[in-house]
Amino acid sequence: MDSQKDALQRIIATLANKNEELQNFIETLNHTLGRVQVNSTQVVSDLEEEFDTLYSILDEMKGSMTNTIKQETVRKSHELQKQLTQSTSALESAEELLEFANNALHITDEEDFTKAARQIKDRVTMAPAFRLTLKPKATDNMRHLMVDFSKERLLLQGLKFLPVPRAPEIVLGDCLVIDNEVTVTWRMPEEDSKIDHYILEYRKTNHEGLPRVKDEQCWEVLDDVKSTEHTLQGLRFDTRFMNFRVRACNKAAAGDYSDPVTLETRAFNFGFDSTSSHLNLKVEDRSVEWDPQGGKGVDSKVKGKENKGRSGTPSPKRTSVTRSPAPRGARDRFTGESYTVLGDTSFESGQHYWQVKPQKDCKSFSVGLAYRNLGKFDQLGKTNTSWCIHINNWLQNSFAAKHNNKAKNLDVPVPDTIGLYCDFDQGQLSFYNAENKQLLHTFKVKFTQPVVPAFMVWCGGLTLSTGLQIPSAVRSFQKTENGLGGSNSSIS
């Protein structure tokens, strides 16, 4: 019966996953179908605009060339008309002179004949007919204004849609996720020398498998990627996965997207548990800061009831982030001289890494791990339920690893940023210089219950960095050194 139930549960899980895949696929199809209509309308509009522009250019050219022909017609007509007028006037004058000469032949008086002959000779010398150029100043030829659009016609007849690059293929085996960097590699299905650049898009998600059309995150765009590989650096892995897709572009157009891929970007994410923090600590999203005014000015009865004569009770005039009432089952706030706040996420297996950066003028702070049942008056490192390194910059400087009220001084420089690595299953808590990955100290512990990141700060502040993968240098060191060089059984 139990085995059949287990088998049925597996079948149900398989069917549920398949239903989710089909639902996502149907949403993708509907989204794609809608985009086809939208994009089709857009390209038709773009095509009409291009042709309208082409028509406008042709109309403009036609008007300009027609105007040139008209101007040439006017010029030639003017020249020919002018010659015609001059020739007509010359002809009339010549005809009159010819008639006068014919009449002179009939003059019998010698003196009159001589006089007439002299007049005719003078008039012939000055006659317009003999000064005119008997060649048209313009021809009737207009072929120099003819056009041959055969090449242009062939060019127009050869108009085609823009050549679009094919979709690239992301090489999943060559993609790499390490040290909060993601390297994405792709290739073209065939050589294309006209590709100018690529567009890489990515988004964070908590859904495994193919990207969903309806996702909480929007696609981030990286344009003008020149090679077929790109590395995204300085990422915070605050989701389980990241989706990637890429498209190729030539000088004219962008091609289709590649098939998207999903890469796992799992990391340890947590924040401060403000319900656990001492009232002299001001807790923000990723920072905690000493607040000497916290908890002052409250009713003395509340003070006596909550802290039995100690300071640090809630203040309605407190200027830090508003804290909601602690949920039922939540632990007590730290109080007294335990200026402590815990993380809001515990773990009981696996390997985890996070970083803490103190303010430069911070006088005292501790970072480490604790069980959630750490007493509200307990200070980190002074009980058998907490492990930390402690930095004191007040009166007497010290840098020590602490556990169960025992301390070991650390003969290394205090780093600007401290990296914490915990392998719960191997019972190991290590502290590193986050910049150069120098090992500062390692506790060897057999954890008996879930642990939670813990922080103490006095007269200063801390900034928390989570969503970090375990650095490759730390992984390598843990494998080769197995935590040696920083461990000390006397305080473990």
Coordinates of C-alpha atoms in Angstrom, one line a residue:
M1 CA 0.0 0.0 0.0
D2 CA 2.7 2.5 1.0
S3 CA 4.8 1.7 -2.1
Q4 CA 1.7 2.2 -4.3
K5 CA 1.1 5.5 -2.6
D6 CA 4.7 6.6 -3.2
A7 CA 4.4 5.6 -6.9
L8 CA 1.2 7.5 -7.2
Q9 CA 2.8 10.5 -5.5
R10 CA 5.6 10.4 -8.1
I11 CA 3.0 10.2 -10.9
I12 CA 1.1 13.1 -9.5
A13 CA 4.3 15.2 -9.2
T14 CA 5.2 14.3 -12.8
L15 CA 1.7 15.2 -14.1
A16 CA 1.8 18.5 -12.1
N17 CA 5.2 19.4 -13.6
K18 CA 4.0 18.5 -17.1
N19 CA 0.8 20.6 -16.6
E20 CA 2.9 23.5 -15.5
E21 CA 5.1 23.1 -18.6
L22 CA 2.1 22.9 -20.9
Q23 CA 0.6 26.0 -19.2
N24 CA 3.8 27.9 -19.7
F25 CA 3.9 26.7 -23.3
I26 CA 0.3 27.8 -24.0
E27 CA 1.1 31.2 -22.5
T28 CA 4.2 31.4 -24.7
L29 CA 2.1 30.5 -27.8
N30 CA -0.6 33.1 -26.9
H31 CA 2.0 35.7 -26.3
T32 CA 3.8 34.9 -29.6
L33 CA 0.5 34.9 -31.5
G34 CA -0.4 38.3 -30.2
R35 CA 3.1 39.6 -31.0
V36 CA 2.8 38.3 -34.6
Q37 CA -0.2 40.5 -35.1
V38 CA 1.3 43.5 -33.5
N39 CA 4.7 43.1 -35.3
S40 CA 2.9 42.4 -38.6
T41 CA 0.9 45.6 -38.3
Q42 CA 4.1 47.5 -37.4
V43 CA 6.2 46.2 -40.4
V44 CA 3.3 47.0 -42.8
S45 CA 3.3 50.5 -41.4
D46 CA 7.0 50.7 -41.8
L47 CA 6.8 49.4 -45.4
E48 CA 4.2 52.0 -46.3
E49 CA 6.3 54.7 -44.8
E50 CA 9.3 53.6 -46.8
F51 CA 7.3 53.5 -50.0
D52 CA 5.7 56.9 -49.3
T53 CA 9.2 58.3 -48.8
L54 CA 10.3 56.7 -52.1
Y55 CA 7.2 58.1 -53.8
S56 CA 7.9 61.5 -52.4
I57 CA 11.5 61.4 -53.6
L58 CA 10.3 60.3 -57.1
D59 CA 7.7 63.0 -57.2
E60 CA 10.3 65.6 -56.2
M61 CA 12.7 64.4 -58.8
K62 CA 10.0 64.3 -61.5
G63 CA 9.0 67.9 -60.7
S64 CA 12.7 69.1 -60.8
M65 CA 13.4 67.4 -64.1
T66 CA 10.1 68.6 -65.6
N67 CA 11.0 72.1 -64.6
T68 CA 14.4 71.8 -66.2
I69 CA 12.7 70.7 -69.5
K70 CA 10.3 73.6 -69.3
Q71 CA 13.2 76.1 -68.7
E72 CA 15.0 74.7 -71.7
T73 CA 11.9 75.0 -73.8
V74 CA 11.5 78.6 -72.8
R75 CA 15.1 79.4 -73.5
K76 CA 15.1 77.8 -77.0
S77 CA 11.7 79.3 -77.9
H78 CA 12.9 82.7 -76.8
E79 CA 16.1 82.5 -78.9
L80 CA 14.2 81.2 -82.0
Q81 CA 11.4 83.7 -81.6
K82 CA 14.0 86.5 -81.4
Q83 CA 15.7 85.2 -84.6
L84 CA 12.4 84.9 -86.3
T85 CA 11.4 88.5 -85.5
Q86 CA 14.8 89.8 -86.7
S87 CA 14.6 87.7 -89.9
T88 CA 11.1 88.8 -90.7
S89 CA 12.1 92.4 -90.3
A90 CA 15.2 91.9 -92.5
L91 CA 13.1 90.2 -95.1
E92 CA 10.6 93.1 -95.3
S93 CA 13.5 95.6 -95.6
A94 CA 15.1 93.4 -98.3
E95 CA 11.9 93.1 -100.3
E96 CA 11.4 96.9 -100.2
L97 CA 15.0 97.5 -101.3
L98 CA 14.6 94.9 -104.1
E99 CA 11.5 96.7 -105.4
F100 CA 13.3 100.1 -105.2
A101 CA 16.3 98.6 -107.2
N102 CA 13.9 97.2 -109.9
N103 CA 12.3 100.5 -110.3
A104 CA 15.7 102.2 -110.6
L105 CA 16.4 100.2 -113.7
H106 CA 13.7 102.2 -115.5
I107 CA 15.1 105.6 -114.7
T108 CA 16.2 107.4 -118.0
D109 CA 17.8 110.4 -116.5
E110 CA 21.4 109.7 -115.9
E111 CA 21.8 112.0 -112.9
D112 CA 18.7 110.5 -111.2
F113 CA 19.9 107.0 -112.1
T114 CA 23.3 107.6 -110.5
K115 CA 21.7 109.0 -107.4
A116 CA 19.3 106.1 -107.1
A117 CA 22.1 103.6 -107.7
R118 CA 24.2 105.2 -104.9
Q119 CA 21.3 105.0 -102.5
I120 CA 20.7 101.4 -103.3
K121 CA 24.4 100.6 -102.7
D122 CA 24.4 102.4 -99.3
R123 CA 21.2 100.7 -98.3
V124 CA 22.5 97.2 -99.3
T125 CA 25.6 97.8 -97.1
M126 CA 23.5 98.6 -94.1
A127 CA 20.7 96.1 -94.8
P128 CA 19.9 93.8 -91.8
A129 CA 19.6 90.8 -94.2
F130 CA 23.3 90.9 -94.8
R131 CA 24.2 91.2 -91.0
L132 CA 22.0 88.3 -89.8
T133 CA 23.5 84.9 -89.1
L134 CA 21.4 82.5 -91.1
K135 CA 21.8 79.7 -88.6
P136 CA 19.3 78.9 -85.8
K137 CA 20.7 79.8 -82.4
A138 CA 18.7 76.8 -80.9
T139 CA 17.8 73.4 -82.3
D140 CA 14.7 71.4 -81.9
N141 CA 16.7 68.6 -80.4
M142 CA 15.5 67.8 -76.8
R143 CA 17.1 64.4 -76.4
H144 CA 19.7 65.7 -74.1
L145 CA 16.9 66.0 -71.5
M146 CA 15.7 62.4 -71.9
V147 CA 16.3 59.9 -69.1
D148 CA 17.0 56.2 -68.9
F149 CA 15.7 54.6 -65.8
S150 CA 16.5 51.0 -66.8
K151 CA 19.1 50.6 -64.1
E152 CA 16.9 52.2 -61.5
R153 CA 14.0 50.1 -62.7
L154 CA 16.0 47.0 -62.2
L155 CA 17.1 48.2 -58.8
L156 CA 13.5 48.8 -57.8
Q157 CA 12.4 45.5 -59.2
G158 CA 15.1 43.9 -57.1
L159 CA 13.9 45.4 -53.8
K160 CA 13.7 42.7 -51.1
F161 CA 13.2 42.5 -47.4
L162 CA 16.3 43.1 -45.3
P163 CA 18.6 40.1 -44.8
V164 CA 18.2 39.1 -41.2
P165 CA 20.8 37.1 -39.3
R166 CA 19.9 33.7 -38.1
A167 CA 19.3 33.0 -34.4
P168 CA 22.5 32.2 -32.4
E169 CA 22.8 29.0 -30.4
I170 CA 23.8 29.3 -26.7
V171 CA 26.4 26.6 -25.9
L172 CA 25.2 25.5 -22.5
G173 CA 28.2 23.3 -21.9
D174 CA 30.5 26.3 -22.2
C175 CA 28.5 28.6 -19.9
L176 CA 30.0 29.1 -16.5
V177 CA 28.6 30.3 -13.2
I178 CA 31.4 31.0 -10.6
D179 CA 32.4 33.7 -8.1
N180 CA 29.1 35.6 -8.7
E181 CA 30.0 35.9 -12.4
V182 CA 28.1 34.3 -15.3
T183 CA 29.9 33.7 -18.6
V184 CA 27.5 33.0 -21.5
T185 CA 28.9 31.5 -24.8
W186 CA 27.1 31.2 -28.1
R187 CA 27.7 30.5 -31.8
M188 CA 26.1 31.0 -35.1
P189 CA 24.6 28.0 -36.9
E190 CA 26.6 29.1 -40.0
E191 CA 29.3 31.6 -40.7
D192 CA 27.9 35.1 -41.2
S193 CA 30.5 37.8 -42.0
K194 CA 27.9 40.6 -42.0
I195 CA 27.1 40.3 -38.3
D196 CA 28.0 43.6 -36.6
H197 CA 27.2 42.9 -32.9
Y198 CA 25.0 40.9 -30.6
I199 CA 22.3 41.8 -28.0
L200 CA 22.4 39.7 -24.8
E201 CA 19.4 39.7 -22.5
Y202 CA 19.1 38.2 -19.0
R203 CA 16.7 38.2 -16.1
K204 CA 16.5 36.6 -12.7
T205 CA 13.9 34.0 -11.8
N206 CA 13.0 31.4 -9.3
H207 CA 11.4 29.1 -11.9
E208 CA 13.5 26.3 -13.3
G209 CA 13.2 25.3 -16.9
L210 CA 12.2 27.4 -19.9
P211 CA 11.6 31.1 -19.2
R212 CA 8.0 32.1 -18.5
V213 CA 6.2 34.8 -20.4
K214 CA 4.7 36.1 -17.2
D215 CA 7.7 36.5 -14.8
E216 CA 8.3 38.9 -12.0
Q217 CA 11.5 40.2 -13.5
C218 CA 12.0 42.1 -16.7
W219 CA 14.7 41.3 -19.2
E220 CA 17.9 43.3 -18.8
V221 CA 19.5 44.3 -22.1
L222 CA 23.2 44.4 -23.0
D223 CA 23.7 45.9 -26.4
D224 CA 26.7 46.1 -28.7
V225 CA 28.4 42.9 -27.6
K226 CA 31.1 42.3 -30.1
S227 CA 32.2 38.7 -29.4
T228 CA 30.3 35.4 -29.0
E229 CA 31.1 35.3 -25.3
H230 CA 30.2 37.7 -22.5
T231 CA 30.8 37.7 -18.7
L232 CA 28.4 39.4 -16.3
Q233 CA 30.4 40.5 -13.2
G234 CA 29.5 41.6 -9.7
L235 CA 26.1 39.9 -9.6
R236 CA 24.1 39.2 -6.5
F237 CA 22.4 35.9 -6.7
D238 CA 19.2 36.6 -4.9
T239 CA 17.2 34.2 -7.0
R240 CA 17.7 30.5 -7.8
F241 CA 18.1 30.9 -11.6
M242 CA 18.8 33.3 -14.4
N243 CA 17.4 33.2 -17.9
F244 CA 19.6 34.2 -20.9
R245 CA 18.9 34.8 -24.6
V246 CA 20.9 36.4 -27.4
R247 CA 20.2 37.8 -30.9
A248 CA 22.6 38.7 -33.7
C249 CA 22.5 42.1 -35.5
N250 CA 23.9 43.3 -38.9
K251 CA 24.0 46.9 -40.1
A252 CA 20.4 46.6 -41.2
A253 CA 18.4 44.5 -38.7
A254 CA 18.3 42.3 -35.6
G255 CA 17.6 38.6 -36.0
D256 CA 15.5 36.2 -33.9
Y257 CA 16.4 35.4 -30.3
S258 CA 18.2 32.2 -29.5
D259 CA 16.5 29.5 -27.6
P260 CA 16.6 30.7 -24.0
V261 CA 18.6 28.8 -21.4
T262 CA 18.3 28.7 -17.7
L263 CA 21.4 28.7 -15.4
E264 CA 21.3 27.9 -11.7
T265 CA 22.5 30.8 -9.5
R266 CA 21.8 29.4 -6.1
A267 CA 23.4 31.2 -3.1
F268 CA 22.7 31.9 0.6
N269 CA 20.4 34.9 1.0
F270 CA 19.3 36.3 4.3
G271 CA 18.8 39.6 6.1
F272 CA 18.8 40.8 9.7
D273 CA 16.1 39.6 12.0
S274 CA 15.0 42.9 13.4
T275 CA 12.7 41.2 16.0
S276 CA 15.8 39.8 17.6
S277 CA 18.0 42.9 17.6
H278 CA 19.0 44.8 20.7
L279 CA 17.1 48.1 20.9
N280 CA 20.4 50.0 20.7
L281 CA 20.8 48.7 17.2
K282 CA 19.2 50.3 14.2
V283 CA 18.5 47.6 11.6
E284 CA 18.1 48.5 7.9
D285 CA 17.8 46.3 4.9
R286 CA 21.5 45.3 4.6
S287 CA 23.1 47.2 7.5
V288 CA 23.0 47.4 11.3
E289 CA 24.3 50.4 13.3
W290 CA 24.8 51.3 16.9
D291 CA 22.1 53.7 18.1
P292 CA 22.8 55.0 21.6
Q293 CA 19.3 56.7 21.8
G294 CA 17.5 53.4 21.2
G295 CA 15.1 52.3 23.9
K296 CA 15.2 55.5 26.0
G297 CA 12.2 57.4 27.4
V298 CA 9.8 54.5 27.9
D299 CA 7.6 53.9 30.9
S300 CA 9.5 52.8 33.9
K301 CA 7.0 50.0 34.6
V302 CA 7.6 48.5 31.2
K303 CA 11.4 48.8 31.8
G304 CA 11.2 47.0 35.1
K305 CA 9.0 44.3 33.8
E306 CA 10.9 43.6 30.6
N307 CA 14.5 44.0 31.8
K308 CA 14.4 43.7 35.5
G309 CA 16.3 46.9 36.1
R310 CA 18.4 46.8 32.9
S311 CA 18.2 49.4 30.1
G312 CA 17.3 48.7 26.5
T313 CA 13.4 48.6 26.4
P314 CA 11.4 49.7 23.4
S315 CA 11.0 53.4 22.8
P316 CA 8.0 54.9 20.9
K317 CA 10.2 57.8 19.9
R318 CA 12.9 55.5 18.4
T319 CA 14.2 56.9 15.0
S320 CA 15.2 53.5 13.5
V321 CA 13.1 51.4 11.1
T322 CA 9.7 50.6 12.4
R323 CA 9.5 47.1 13.7
S324 CA 6.4 45.1 13.7
P325 CA 5.4 43.1 16.9
A326 CA 7.3 39.9 17.2
P327 CA 5.3 37.0 15.8
R328 CA 4.2 34.2 18.2
G329 CA 7.0 31.8 18.8
A330 CA 9.7 34.4 18.1
R331 CA 12.7 34.7 20.3
D332 CA 13.3 37.5 22.8
R333 CA 15.2 40.6 21.9
F334 CA 18.8 40.8 23.0
T335 CA 19.3 43.1 25.8
G336 CA 21.7 44.3 28.5
E337 CA 25.2 44.5 27.1
S338 CA 24.5 41.9 24.4
Y339 CA 24.3 44.3 21.4
T340 CA 23.4 41.5 19.1
V341 CA 21.2 40.8 16.1
L342 CA 20.7 37.5 14.4
G343 CA 20.1 36.7 10.7
D344 CA 16.6 35.9 9.6
T345 CA 17.5 32.6 8.0
S346 CA 18.9 29.5 9.7
F347 CA 20.4 26.4 8.0
E348 CA 21.1 22.8 9.0
S349 CA 23.0 21.5 6.0
G350 CA 25.1 22.5 3.1
Q351 CA 27.8 25.0 2.4
H352 CA 27.2 28.8 2.7
Y353 CA 29.1 32.0 2.3
W354 CA 28.5 35.7 3.2
Q355 CA 30.5 38.8 3.8
V356 CA 30.5 41.6 6.4
K357 CA 32.1 45.0 6.1
P358 CA 32.5 47.2 9.3
Q359 CA 32.5 50.9 9.3
K360 CA 36.0 52.3 9.5
D361 CA 35.4 54.0 12.9
C362 CA 33.6 51.0 14.4
K363 CA 34.9 50.5 18.0
S364 CA 33.8 46.9 18.5
F365 CA 32.1 44.2 16.6
S366 CA 31.8 40.4 16.3
V367 CA 30.6 38.2 13.4
G368 CA 29.9 34.5 13.4
L369 CA 27.3 31.8 14.0
A370 CA 25.0 30.9 16.9
Y371 CA 22.1 28.6 17.7
R372 CA 18.8 30.4 17.8
N373 CA 18.4 29.6 21.5
L374 CA 21.3 32.0 22.3
G375 CA 20.2 33.7 25.5
K376 CA 19.1 37.3 25.3
F377 CA 21.8 38.4 27.7
D378 CA 24.5 36.2 26.1
Q379 CA 27.3 37.8 24.2
L380 CA 28.7 36.2 21.1
G381 CA 31.7 33.9 21.8
K382 CA 31.0 33.7 25.5
T383 CA 28.8 30.7 25.4
N384 CA 29.0 27.2 23.9
T385 CA 26.2 28.1 21.5
S386 CA 28.1 30.7 19.5
W387 CA 31.3 31.0 17.5
C388 CA 32.7 34.3 16.3
I389 CA 35.7 36.5 15.6
H390 CA 35.8 39.7 17.7
I391 CA 37.5 43.0 16.8
N392 CA 38.0 45.6 19.5
N393 CA 39.3 49.1 18.5
W394 CA 38.5 50.8 21.8
L395 CA 41.2 51.4 24.5
Q396 CA 43.1 48.3 23.6
N397 CA 43.1 46.9 20.2
S398 CA 42.4 43.1 19.8
F399 CA 41.5 40.6 17.1
A400 CA 40.5 37.2 18.4
A401 CA 38.4 34.1 17.7
K402 CA 36.0 33.4 20.5
H403 CA 33.9 30.4 21.6
N404 CA 32.6 29.2 25.0
N405 CA 34.2 32.2 26.8
K406 CA 37.7 31.3 25.4
A407 CA 39.6 33.4 23.0
K408 CA 42.5 33.0 20.6
N409 CA 44.3 36.1 19.5
L410 CA 44.7 36.2 15.7
D411 CA 48.1 37.4 14.5
V412 CA 46.9 38.7 11.1
P413 CA 45.8 42.1 9.9
V414 CA 42.1 43.0 10.4
P415 CA 40.6 43.0 6.8
D416 CA 38.3 45.7 5.5
T417 CA 35.8 43.0 4.7
I418 CA 35.4 39.6 6.3
G419 CA 34.1 36.5 4.5
L420 CA 32.4 33.7 6.5
Y421 CA 32.2 30.2 5.2
C422 CA 30.3 27.4 6.9
D423 CA 30.2 23.7 5.9
F424 CA 27.5 22.5 8.2
D425 CA 27.8 18.8 7.3
Q426 CA 31.6 18.9 7.9
G427 CA 31.2 20.9 11.0
Q428 CA 33.4 23.8 9.9
L429 CA 33.2 27.6 10.2
S430 CA 36.0 29.6 8.6
F431 CA 36.7 33.3 8.4
Y432 CA 38.6 34.9 5.4
N433 CA 39.9 38.2 4.2
A434 CA 37.3 38.7 1.6
E435 CA 39.7 40.6 -0.7
N436 CA 42.7 38.2 -0.9
K437 CA 41.0 35.1 0.6
Q438 CA 43.5 34.8 3.3
L439 CA 42.3 32.3 6.0
L440 CA 41.9 34.1 9.3
H441 CA 40.6 31.3 11.5
T442 CA 38.6 28.0 11.4
F443 CA 36.4 26.4 14.0
K444 CA 35.9 22.7 13.9
V445 CA 32.4 22.0 15.3
K446 CA 29.9 19.2 15.5
F447 CA 26.7 21.2 15.1
T448 CA 23.8 19.7 16.9
Q449 CA 21.0 22.0 15.8
P450 CA 20.3 24.6 13.0
V451 CA 22.6 27.6 13.1
V452 CA 22.0 31.3 12.2
P453 CA 24.4 34.1 11.3
A454 CA 25.0 36.3 14.3
F455 CA 26.4 39.9 14.6
M456 CA 27.4 42.2 17.5
V457 CA 28.2 45.8 17.0
W458 CA 29.0 48.7 19.4
C459 CA 29.8 52.3 18.5
G460 CA 29.8 51.7 14.8
G461 CA 28.0 49.7 12.1
L462 CA 28.2 46.7 9.8
T463 CA 27.1 46.2 6.2
L464 CA 26.0 42.7 5.1
S465 CA 26.5 41.2 1.6
T466 CA 24.6 38.0 0.8
G467 CA 23.5 36.2 -2.4
L468 CA 27.2 35.3 -2.8
Q469 CA 28.5 32.0 -4.2
I470 CA 31.3 30.3 -2.3
P471 CA 34.4 31.8 -4.0
S472 CA 36.4 29.4 -6.0
A473 CA 39.6 30.3 -4.0
V474 CA 37.8 29.3 -0.8
R475 CA 36.5 26.0 -2.3
S476 CA 40.0 25.1 -3.4
F477 CA 41.5 26.0 -0.1
Q478 CA 39.0 24.0 1.8
K479 CA 39.6 21.0 -0.4
T480 CA 43.4 21.1 -0.2
E481 CA 43.9 22.4 3.4
N482 CA 40.8 20.8 5.0
G483 CA 40.6 23.8 7.4
L484 CA 44.1 23.5 8.8
G485 CA 46.2 26.4 9.8
G486 CA 43.4 28.3 11.4
S487 CA 41.7 25.7 13.6
N488 CA 42.3 25.5 17.3
S489 CA 40.9 22.7 19.3
S490 CA 41.2 24.7 22.5
I491 CA 38.2 26.9 21.6
S492 CA 36.4 24.6 19.2

